[in-house]
XYZ file of C-alpha atoms in Angstrom:
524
model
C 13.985 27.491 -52.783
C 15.439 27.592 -55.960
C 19.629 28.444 -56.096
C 20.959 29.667 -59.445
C 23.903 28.775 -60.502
C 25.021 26.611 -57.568
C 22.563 23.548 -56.939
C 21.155 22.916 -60.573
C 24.261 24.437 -62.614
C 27.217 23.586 -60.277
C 28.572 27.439 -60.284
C 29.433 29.081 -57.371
C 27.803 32.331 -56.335
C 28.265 34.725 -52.785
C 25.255 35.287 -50.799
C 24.014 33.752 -47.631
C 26.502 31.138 -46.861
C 27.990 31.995 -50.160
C 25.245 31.484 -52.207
C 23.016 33.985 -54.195
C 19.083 32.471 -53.822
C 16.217 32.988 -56.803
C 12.392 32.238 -55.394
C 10.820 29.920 -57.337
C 6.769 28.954 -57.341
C 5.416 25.759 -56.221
C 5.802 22.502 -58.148
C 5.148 18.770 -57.220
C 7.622 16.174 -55.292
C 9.115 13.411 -56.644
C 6.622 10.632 -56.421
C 3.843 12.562 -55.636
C 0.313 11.750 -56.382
C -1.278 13.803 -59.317
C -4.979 15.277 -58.849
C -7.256 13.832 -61.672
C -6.577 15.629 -65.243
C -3.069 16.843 -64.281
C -0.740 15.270 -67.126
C 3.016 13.806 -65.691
C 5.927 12.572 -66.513
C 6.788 8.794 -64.399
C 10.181 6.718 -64.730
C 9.074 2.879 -64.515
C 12.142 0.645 -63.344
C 10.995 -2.894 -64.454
C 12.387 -6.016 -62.288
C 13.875 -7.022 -65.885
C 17.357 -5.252 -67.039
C 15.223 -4.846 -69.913
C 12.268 -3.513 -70.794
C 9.808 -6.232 -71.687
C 7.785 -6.425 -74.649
C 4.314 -6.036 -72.600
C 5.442 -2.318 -71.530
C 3.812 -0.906 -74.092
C 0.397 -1.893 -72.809
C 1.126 -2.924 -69.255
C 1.650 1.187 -68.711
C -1.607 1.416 -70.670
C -3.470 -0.623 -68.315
C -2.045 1.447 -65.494
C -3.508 4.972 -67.165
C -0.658 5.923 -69.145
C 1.016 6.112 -72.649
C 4.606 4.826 -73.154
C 6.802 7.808 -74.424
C 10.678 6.120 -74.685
C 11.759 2.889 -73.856
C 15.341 2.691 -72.306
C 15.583 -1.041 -73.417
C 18.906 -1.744 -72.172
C 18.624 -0.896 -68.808
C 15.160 -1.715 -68.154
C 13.425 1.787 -67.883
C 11.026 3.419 -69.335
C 9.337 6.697 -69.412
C 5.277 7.087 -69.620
C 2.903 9.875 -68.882
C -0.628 9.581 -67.288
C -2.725 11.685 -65.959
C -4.374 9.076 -64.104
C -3.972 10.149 -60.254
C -3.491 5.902 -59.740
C -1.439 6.254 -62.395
C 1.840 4.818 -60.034
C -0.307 2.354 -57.488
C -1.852 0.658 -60.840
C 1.895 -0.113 -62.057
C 3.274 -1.047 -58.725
C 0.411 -4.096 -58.626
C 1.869 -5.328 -62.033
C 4.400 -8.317 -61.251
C 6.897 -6.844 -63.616
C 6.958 -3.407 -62.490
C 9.884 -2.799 -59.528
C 9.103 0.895 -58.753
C 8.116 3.921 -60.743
C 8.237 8.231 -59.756
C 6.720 10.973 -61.571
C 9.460 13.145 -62.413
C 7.355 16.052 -63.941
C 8.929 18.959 -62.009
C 12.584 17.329 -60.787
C 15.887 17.685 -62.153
C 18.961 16.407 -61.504
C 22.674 16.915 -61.086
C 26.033 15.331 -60.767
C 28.514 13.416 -58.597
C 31.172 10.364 -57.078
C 32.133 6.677 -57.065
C 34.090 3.508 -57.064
C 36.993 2.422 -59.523
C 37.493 -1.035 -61.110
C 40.432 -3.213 -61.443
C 43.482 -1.846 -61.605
C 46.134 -3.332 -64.003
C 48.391 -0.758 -64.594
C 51.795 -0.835 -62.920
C 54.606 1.642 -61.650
C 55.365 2.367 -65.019
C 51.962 3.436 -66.546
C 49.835 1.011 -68.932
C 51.664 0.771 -72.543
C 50.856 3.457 -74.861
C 48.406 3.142 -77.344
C 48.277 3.044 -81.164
C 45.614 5.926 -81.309
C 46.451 9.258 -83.876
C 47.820 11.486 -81.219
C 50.107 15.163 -82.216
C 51.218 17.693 -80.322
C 48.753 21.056 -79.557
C 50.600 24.257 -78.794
C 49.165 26.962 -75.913
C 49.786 30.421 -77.486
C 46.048 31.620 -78.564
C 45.342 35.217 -78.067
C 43.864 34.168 -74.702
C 45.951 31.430 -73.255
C 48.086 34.542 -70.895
C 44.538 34.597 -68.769
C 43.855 30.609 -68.419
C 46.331 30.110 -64.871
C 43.774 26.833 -64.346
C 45.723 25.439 -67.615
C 49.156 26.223 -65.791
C 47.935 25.116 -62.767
C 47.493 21.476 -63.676
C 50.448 21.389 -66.353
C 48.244 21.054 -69.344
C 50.913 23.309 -71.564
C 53.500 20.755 -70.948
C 51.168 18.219 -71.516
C 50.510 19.429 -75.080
C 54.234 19.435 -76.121
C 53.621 15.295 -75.732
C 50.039 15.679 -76.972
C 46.583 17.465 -77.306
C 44.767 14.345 -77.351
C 43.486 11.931 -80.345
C 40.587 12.856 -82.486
C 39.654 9.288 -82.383
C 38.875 9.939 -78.570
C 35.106 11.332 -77.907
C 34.096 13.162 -74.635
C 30.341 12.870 -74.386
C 29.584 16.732 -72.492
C 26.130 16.163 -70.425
C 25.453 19.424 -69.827
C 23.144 22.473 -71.037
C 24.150 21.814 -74.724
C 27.090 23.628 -76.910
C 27.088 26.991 -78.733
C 28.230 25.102 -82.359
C 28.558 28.210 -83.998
C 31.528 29.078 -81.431
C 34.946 29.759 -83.346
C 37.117 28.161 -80.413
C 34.761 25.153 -80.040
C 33.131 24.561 -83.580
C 36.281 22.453 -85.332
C 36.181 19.875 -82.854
C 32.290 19.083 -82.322
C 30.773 16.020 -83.611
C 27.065 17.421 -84.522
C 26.140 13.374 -85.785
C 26.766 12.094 -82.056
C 25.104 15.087 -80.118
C 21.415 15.556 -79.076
C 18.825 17.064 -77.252
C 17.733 14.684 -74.133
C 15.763 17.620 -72.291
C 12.254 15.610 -73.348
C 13.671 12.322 -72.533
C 13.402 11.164 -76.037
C 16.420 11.942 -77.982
C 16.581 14.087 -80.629
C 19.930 13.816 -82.548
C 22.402 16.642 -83.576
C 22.306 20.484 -83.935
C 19.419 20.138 -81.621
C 21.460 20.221 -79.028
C 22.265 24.240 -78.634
C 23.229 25.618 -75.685
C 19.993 28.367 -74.541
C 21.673 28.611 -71.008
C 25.633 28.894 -71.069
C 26.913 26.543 -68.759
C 27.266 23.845 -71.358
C 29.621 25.771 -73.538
C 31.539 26.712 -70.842
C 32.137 23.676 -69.513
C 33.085 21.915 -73.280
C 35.749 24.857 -73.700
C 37.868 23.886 -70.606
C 37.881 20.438 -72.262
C 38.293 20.735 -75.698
C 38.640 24.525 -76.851
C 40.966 24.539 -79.580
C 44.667 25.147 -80.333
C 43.463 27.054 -83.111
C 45.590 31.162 -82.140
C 42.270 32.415 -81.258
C 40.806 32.654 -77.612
C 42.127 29.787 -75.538
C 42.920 25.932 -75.296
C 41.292 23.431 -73.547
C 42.527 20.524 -71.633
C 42.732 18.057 -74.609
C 42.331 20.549 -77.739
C 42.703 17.639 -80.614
C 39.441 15.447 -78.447
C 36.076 15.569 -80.262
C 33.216 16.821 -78.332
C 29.300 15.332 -78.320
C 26.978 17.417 -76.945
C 24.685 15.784 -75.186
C 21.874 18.153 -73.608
C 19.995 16.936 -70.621
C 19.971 20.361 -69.233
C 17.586 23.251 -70.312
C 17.515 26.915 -70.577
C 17.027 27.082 -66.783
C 19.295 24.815 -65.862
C 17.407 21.871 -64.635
C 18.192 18.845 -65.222
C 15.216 16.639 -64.986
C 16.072 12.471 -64.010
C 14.281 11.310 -67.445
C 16.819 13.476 -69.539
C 19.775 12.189 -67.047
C 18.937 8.548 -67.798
C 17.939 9.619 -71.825
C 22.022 10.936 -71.518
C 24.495 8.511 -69.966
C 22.090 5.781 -72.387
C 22.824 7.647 -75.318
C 26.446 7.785 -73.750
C 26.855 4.093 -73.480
C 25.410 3.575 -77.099
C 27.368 6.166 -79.045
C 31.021 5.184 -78.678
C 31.317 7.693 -76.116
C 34.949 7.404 -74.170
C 34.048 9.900 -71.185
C 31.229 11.973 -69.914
C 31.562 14.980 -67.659
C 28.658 16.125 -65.762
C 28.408 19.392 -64.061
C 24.922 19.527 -62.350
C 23.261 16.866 -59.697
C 19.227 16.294 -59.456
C 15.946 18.280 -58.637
C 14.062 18.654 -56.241
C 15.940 16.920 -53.770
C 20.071 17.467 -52.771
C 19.936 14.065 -51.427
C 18.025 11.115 -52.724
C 17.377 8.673 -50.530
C 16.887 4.819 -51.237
C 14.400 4.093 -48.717
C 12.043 6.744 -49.602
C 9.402 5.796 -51.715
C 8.620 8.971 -53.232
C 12.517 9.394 -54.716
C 13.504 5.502 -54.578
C 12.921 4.947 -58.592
C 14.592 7.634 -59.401
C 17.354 6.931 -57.657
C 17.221 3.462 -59.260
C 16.777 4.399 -62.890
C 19.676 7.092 -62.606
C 22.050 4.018 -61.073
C 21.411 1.609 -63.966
C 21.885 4.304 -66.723
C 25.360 5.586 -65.084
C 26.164 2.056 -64.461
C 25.009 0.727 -67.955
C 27.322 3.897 -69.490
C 30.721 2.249 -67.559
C 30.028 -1.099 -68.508
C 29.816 0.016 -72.138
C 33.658 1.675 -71.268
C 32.172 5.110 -70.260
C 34.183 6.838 -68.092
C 32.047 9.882 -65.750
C 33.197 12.305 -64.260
C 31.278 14.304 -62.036
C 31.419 17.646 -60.148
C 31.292 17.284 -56.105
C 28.811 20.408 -55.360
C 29.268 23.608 -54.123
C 27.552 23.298 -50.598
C 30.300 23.466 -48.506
C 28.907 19.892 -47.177
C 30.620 17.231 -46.465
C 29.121 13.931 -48.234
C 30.305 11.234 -46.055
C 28.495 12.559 -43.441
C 25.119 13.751 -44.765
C 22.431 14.968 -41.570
C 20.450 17.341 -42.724
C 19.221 18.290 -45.977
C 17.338 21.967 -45.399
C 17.269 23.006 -49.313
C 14.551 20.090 -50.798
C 12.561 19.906 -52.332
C 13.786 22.968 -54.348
C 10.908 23.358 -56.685
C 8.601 24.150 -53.949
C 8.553 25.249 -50.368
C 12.029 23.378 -48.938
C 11.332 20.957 -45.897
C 14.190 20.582 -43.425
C 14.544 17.026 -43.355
C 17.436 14.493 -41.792
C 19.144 12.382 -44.219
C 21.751 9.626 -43.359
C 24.306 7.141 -45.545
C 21.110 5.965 -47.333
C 20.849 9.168 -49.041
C 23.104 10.045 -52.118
C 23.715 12.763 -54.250
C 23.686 11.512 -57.908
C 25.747 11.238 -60.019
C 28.979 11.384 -57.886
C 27.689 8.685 -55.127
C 27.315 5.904 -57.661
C 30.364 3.838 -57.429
C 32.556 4.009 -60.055
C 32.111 7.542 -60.789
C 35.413 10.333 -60.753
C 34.120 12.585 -57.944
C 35.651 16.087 -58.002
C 36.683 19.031 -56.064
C 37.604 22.410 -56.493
C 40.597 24.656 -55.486
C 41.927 28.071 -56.283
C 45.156 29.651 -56.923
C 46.582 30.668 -53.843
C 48.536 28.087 -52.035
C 48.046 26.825 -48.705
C 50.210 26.042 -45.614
C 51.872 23.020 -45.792
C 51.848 22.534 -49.761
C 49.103 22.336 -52.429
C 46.418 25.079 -53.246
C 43.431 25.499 -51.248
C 39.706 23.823 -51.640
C 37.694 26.473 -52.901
C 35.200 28.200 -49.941
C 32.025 26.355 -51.702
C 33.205 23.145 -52.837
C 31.554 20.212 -51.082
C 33.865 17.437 -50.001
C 33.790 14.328 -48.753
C 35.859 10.692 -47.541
C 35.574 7.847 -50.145
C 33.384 10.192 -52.394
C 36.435 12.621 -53.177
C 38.615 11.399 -55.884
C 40.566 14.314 -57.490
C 40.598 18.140 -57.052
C 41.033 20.579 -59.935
C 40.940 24.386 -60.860
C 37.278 25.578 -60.236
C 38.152 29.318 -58.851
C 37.728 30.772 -56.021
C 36.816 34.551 -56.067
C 37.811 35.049 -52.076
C 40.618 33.392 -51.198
C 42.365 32.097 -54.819
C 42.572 35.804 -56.127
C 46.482 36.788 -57.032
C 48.285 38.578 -59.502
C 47.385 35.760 -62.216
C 44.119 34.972 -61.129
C 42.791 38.829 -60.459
C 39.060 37.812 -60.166
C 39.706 33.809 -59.165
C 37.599 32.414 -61.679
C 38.293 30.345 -64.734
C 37.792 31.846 -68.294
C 36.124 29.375 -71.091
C 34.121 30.078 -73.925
C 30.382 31.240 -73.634
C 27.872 31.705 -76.278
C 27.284 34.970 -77.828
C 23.525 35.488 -76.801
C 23.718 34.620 -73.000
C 24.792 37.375 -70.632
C 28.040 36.901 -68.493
C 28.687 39.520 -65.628
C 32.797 38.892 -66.428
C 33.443 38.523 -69.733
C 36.214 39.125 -72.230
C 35.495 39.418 -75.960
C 37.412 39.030 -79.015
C 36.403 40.032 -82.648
C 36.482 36.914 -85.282
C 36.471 38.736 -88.380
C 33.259 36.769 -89.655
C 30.259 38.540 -90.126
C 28.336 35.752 -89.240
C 29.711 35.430 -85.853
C 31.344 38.855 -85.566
C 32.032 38.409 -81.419
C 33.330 35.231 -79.300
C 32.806 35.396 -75.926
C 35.057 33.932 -73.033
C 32.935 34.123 -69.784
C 35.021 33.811 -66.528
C 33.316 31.527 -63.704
C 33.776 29.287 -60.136
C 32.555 26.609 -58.869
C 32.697 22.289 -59.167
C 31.305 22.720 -62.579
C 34.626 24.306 -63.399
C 36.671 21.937 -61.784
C 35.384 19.090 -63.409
C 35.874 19.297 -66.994
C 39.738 19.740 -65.617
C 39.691 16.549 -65.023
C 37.372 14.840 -67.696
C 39.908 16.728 -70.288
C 42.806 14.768 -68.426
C 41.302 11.455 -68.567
C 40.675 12.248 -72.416
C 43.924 12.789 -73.138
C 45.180 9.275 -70.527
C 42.703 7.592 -72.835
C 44.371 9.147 -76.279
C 47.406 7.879 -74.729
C 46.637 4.482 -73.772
C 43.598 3.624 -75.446
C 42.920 0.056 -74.418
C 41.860 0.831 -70.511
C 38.597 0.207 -68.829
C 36.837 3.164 -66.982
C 37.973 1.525 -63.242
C 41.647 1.645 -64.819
C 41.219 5.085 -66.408
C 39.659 6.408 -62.277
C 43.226 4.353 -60.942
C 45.333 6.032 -63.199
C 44.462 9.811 -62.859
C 44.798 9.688 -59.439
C 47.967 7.196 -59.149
C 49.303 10.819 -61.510
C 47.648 13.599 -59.390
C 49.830 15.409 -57.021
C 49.117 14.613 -53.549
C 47.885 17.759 -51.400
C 47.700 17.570 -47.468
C 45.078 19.062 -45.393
C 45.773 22.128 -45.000
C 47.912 23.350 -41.974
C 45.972 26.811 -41.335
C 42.821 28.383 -42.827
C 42.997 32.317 -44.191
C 40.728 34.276 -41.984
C 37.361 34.201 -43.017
C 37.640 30.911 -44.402
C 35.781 29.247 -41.296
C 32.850 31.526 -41.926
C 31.856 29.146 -45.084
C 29.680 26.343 -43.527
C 27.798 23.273 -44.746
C 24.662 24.852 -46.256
C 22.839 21.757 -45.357
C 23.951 21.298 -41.354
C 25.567 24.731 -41.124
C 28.727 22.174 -39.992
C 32.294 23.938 -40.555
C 34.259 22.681 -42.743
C 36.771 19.679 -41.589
C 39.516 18.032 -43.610
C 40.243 15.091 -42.469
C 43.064 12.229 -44.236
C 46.767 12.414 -44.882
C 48.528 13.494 -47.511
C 48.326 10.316 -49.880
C 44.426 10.752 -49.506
C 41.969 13.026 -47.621
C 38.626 14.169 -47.925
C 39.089 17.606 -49.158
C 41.709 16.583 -52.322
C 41.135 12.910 -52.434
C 44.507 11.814 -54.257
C 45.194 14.622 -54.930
C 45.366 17.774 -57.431
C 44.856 16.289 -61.652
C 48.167 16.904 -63.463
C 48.296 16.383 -67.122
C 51.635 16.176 -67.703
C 52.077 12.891 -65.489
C 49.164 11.666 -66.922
C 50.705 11.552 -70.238
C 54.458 10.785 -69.389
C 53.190 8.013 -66.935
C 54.668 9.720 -63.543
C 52.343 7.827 -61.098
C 52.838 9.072 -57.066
C-alpha cells in the first residue's frame, strides 16, 4: 500500500493511525526475478571500491547493458531484460551482489559521529565571508519554527557564508521562486531521477516537497515571504525524487555521489526507500541495495559531506524494529518480522544526523513535545527540530501546527498563503504550510550550515558533535495530552515509549537544534 506524503515524502498526514493511505497497483520486489522480455533496472556492488574496467562487458556477458558507472564507490547501474540477468552476475568473481531496483524507491535516515576535537569553548572560528541576515520579510510574523530554535538571534551574528553549499536531495527546486532563486547554484544541481545525472536547471521541482524543504534552509532575507535557517547559504538541487515522490535506490546512490564530488558541505534528505520500510542485510532480495546506498552515504562523509536525515513519521520506534506490515509498498504489503539486521536508510548508516520532530506546545517537565507521527528511536535519534504538529502543537502562534516554506506555483497546497511579486513572469509566490520529519530536518541541516560558515575547517563527525553539544536538552516528557497514546507504531501498533534522561533520550536525542548556540559556541 502506497502512503502519500508520509513514507516516500516524509510529511505527515491524519488517517488510520494518523496517516492518509493512496492504493497503488502491483509492481515487482526488490531483487525479484524478471519474466523473459521484461526490461529492469539492477544495482551491481562489485567486491572492488571501484568499478573495474571489465564492467562494461562483464554485465554484457550477464544479459545486460551498462547505463552509469559509480566509479568511486564501486557500483554500477545496468539494465537487462534477461530473467538470469542477476544469477549470471553473481557467478562472476568480481561481482559481490546485485538487485533490480526497477519499481523501489527510497528514503532517508540516522547514524554515528566521528572524532570529536572541539572543546568547551567551541572550535575557533573560521575565515569564511560570513554577514549578518535580518528576519523582517513580509512573512517572517507566521514562521514560530524560526523562533522556536533561535534562528533570528542567530542572524544578528550571521546568515551563513555564501562560500558554504547545502546539497538539497530531495524532489528538486522551483528556480523560478522569488524567495529561493538568489541563492541557488543552477551549475552544481541536477536531475538524478534516471540514475545518470543530468546537470542544472534540470533539476525542477514537478512535486513540491523539494522546494519546501530548500526554503526552511535557505529562503532569503530578501523583505519578501520568509527566511530560512541560513539565508546567505547557497543551495544545489539535487533531484533524486520524482513527481510522485519516489525515490528510487539508483537515484539515491546517483545523489550523495554527486554530493561527495561537487564540493557539497551538507546534504539534507527528507524521504527513506521503496518498497520496503526496513531493509534488511541478510535478505538477498534487498541486501545490494542496502550495500550500494551504504557506500554512496559513506563515500559522501569521507569527501566532508555532512547528512542529515529525517527520522520518519511512523510513530515507530527504530531501535526496536519487529514488525514491518507496510512492504513492499509498491505492491500488495506482506506483514513480515524484522529485527536489528534491518535498517531504514539513510538515517541507520552511522554517521548520519538522525532527526525528530516536535511542535509548539510545551510539555510537562520542560521542552516541547515529539510530534504524534514522528518515529523515534535510542542511538538512532540525534537532534529534534520544528516539524509541526497539527493536534497537539496548535497555539495562538502556531494556529494550524504546521511550518510555512515556500512551494512552487503549479503544485496544489491544501494551506497555503500567497503573496503578489509584482513580476509578470512570476506574478504569485506561494508559501505552503506542512508537518512532518521532512520539516524538521532541514531545521537542522540549515543549523549545521551556518556551524560550518562559522567554523569552516570541521569534519562531518565534528560538525554531528557540535550541534548536539549546542542543542537544548529536553527530558522525556512527564505526562502525555489526552489522545496522545492513541498514536501507535504503524509497524507493531506498539505505543509510544520515551525512554533516556534528560542529557539524551530516544525521543529528543540531545536535544532540541538551537542556532544561536551554534553560532556563539554555547555547548550544554
Amino acid at each position: 500500500m502506497r502512503v502519500r506524503m508520509t513514507f516516500r515524502r516524509l510529511l505527515a498526514g491524519i488517517g488510520t493511525a494518523g496517516l492518509t493511505v493512496l492504493a497503488t497497483g502491483a509492481g515487482v520486489g526488490v531483487g525479484q526475478a524478471y519474466a523473459a522480455g521484461t526490461a529492469a533496472n539492477y544495482l551491481v556492488v562489485f567486491k572492488s571500491s571501484q568499478v573495474p574496467a571489465s564492467a562494461a562487458g562483464t554485465i554484457q556477458n550477464a544479459g545486460g547493458t551498462l547505463v552509469t558507472s559509480y566509479a568511486q564507490i564501486g557500483v554500477a547501474l545496468a539494465r537487462s531484460d534477461n530473467q538470469y540477468f542477476r544469477s549470471n552476475l553473481l557467478a562472476d568473481a568480481s561481482v559481490d551482489d546485485a538487485s533490480a531496483t526497477t519499481g523501489l524507491g527510497y528514503k532517508l535516515f540516522d547514524g554515528q559521529a566521528g572524532t570529536d576535537s572541539t572543546t568547551a569553548d567551541g572550535p575557533p572560528p573560521g575565515d569564511l565571508p560570513n554577514s549578518p541576515a535580518t528576519d523582517s520579510d513580509s512573512l517572517s510574523p507566521l514562521q514560530w519554527d524560526m523562533r522556536q530554535i533561535k534562528t533570528p538571534q542567530a542572524h544578528a551574528i550571521t546568515g551563513g557564508s555564501p562560500a558554504v553549499l547545502i546539497g538539497d536531495i530531495d524532489t528538486g527546486v522551483d528556480f523560478n521562486h522569488p524567495d529561493l532563486k538568489q541563492n541557488l547554484d543552477v551549475a552544481d544541481s541536477v536531475n538524478c531521477v534516471s540514475g545518470s545525472p543530468v546537470p542544472g536547471l534540470a533539476a525542477q521541482d514537478d512535486n513540491g516537497h523539494g522546494t519546501h524543504t530548500a526554503g526552511t534552509m535557505v529562503a532569503a532575507a530578501n523583505g519578501f515571504g520568509i527566511v530560512g535557517v541560513a539565508p546567505n547559504v547557497r543551495l544545489a538541487a539535487i533531484k533524486s525524487g520524482d513527481d510522485q515522490g519516489f525515490f528510487f535506490p539508483e537515484s539515491v546512490v546517483c545523489g550523495f555521489t554527486w554530493a561527495a564530488t561537487h564540493h557539497v558541505n551538507v546534504t539534507n534528505n527528507s524521504y527513506f526507500a521503496d518498497p520496503y520500510l526496513f531493509n534488511c542485510r541478510n535478505d538477498a532480495t534487498q541486501r545490494a541495495i542496502w550495500k550500494a546506498e551504504d557506500r554512496a552515504i559513506r563515500f559522501a562523509m569521507q569527501n566532508g559531506v555532512s547528512v542529515v536525515a529525517a527520522e520518519g513519521n511512523e510513530s515507530d520506534d527504530l531501535a526496536h524494529p519487529t514488525q514491518d506490515v507496510t512492504s513492499p509498498d509498491n505492491t500488495t504489503p506482506v506483514t513480515r518480522p524484522v529485527t536489528n539486521a534491518c535498517v531504514v536508510i539513510p538515517v541507520e548508516i552511522p554517521g548520519v544526523i538522525g532527526v525528530t520532530a516536535d511542535g509548539h506546545n510545551q510539555q510537562p517537565g520542560g521542552g516541547y513535545l515529539k510530534s504524534f507521527y514522528s518515529s523515534y528511536g535510542m542511538g538512532v535519534t540525534q537532534v529534534v527540530a520544528p516539524g509541526g504538529d497539527s493536534v497537539f502543537g496548535r497555539n495562538a502562534e502556531a494556529p494550524n501546527g504546521r511550518v510555512l516554506s515556500t512551494y512552487p506555483a503549479n503544485q496544489f497546497c491544501r494551506r497555503s498563503v500567497k503573496e503578489p511579486t509584482g513580476d509578470p513572469t512570476y506574478p504569485t509566490a506561494v508559501y505552503c504550510y506542512l508537518q512532518g520529519t521532512s520539516m524538521a530536518s532541514p531545521h537542522a541541516a540549515g543549523t549545521v550550515a551556518l556551524i560550518i560558515s562559522e567554523f569552516a575547517k570541521l569534519n562531518p563527525g565534528q560538525v554531528s558533535a557540535y550541534l548536539k553539544q549546542t542543542a537544548d536538552p529536553q527530558p522525556c516528557p512527564a505526562s502525555l495530552p489526552a489522545g496522545y497514546a492513541g498514536f501507535v507504531s504503524v509497524s507493531n501498533g506498539a505505543p509510544q515509549v520515551c525512554t533516556g534522561g534528560t542529557g539524551y533520550n530516544s525521543w529528543y536525542g540531545d536535544g532540541q537544534v538551537n542556532a544561536l548556540n551554534a553560532v556563539t559556541h554555547t555547548t550544554h
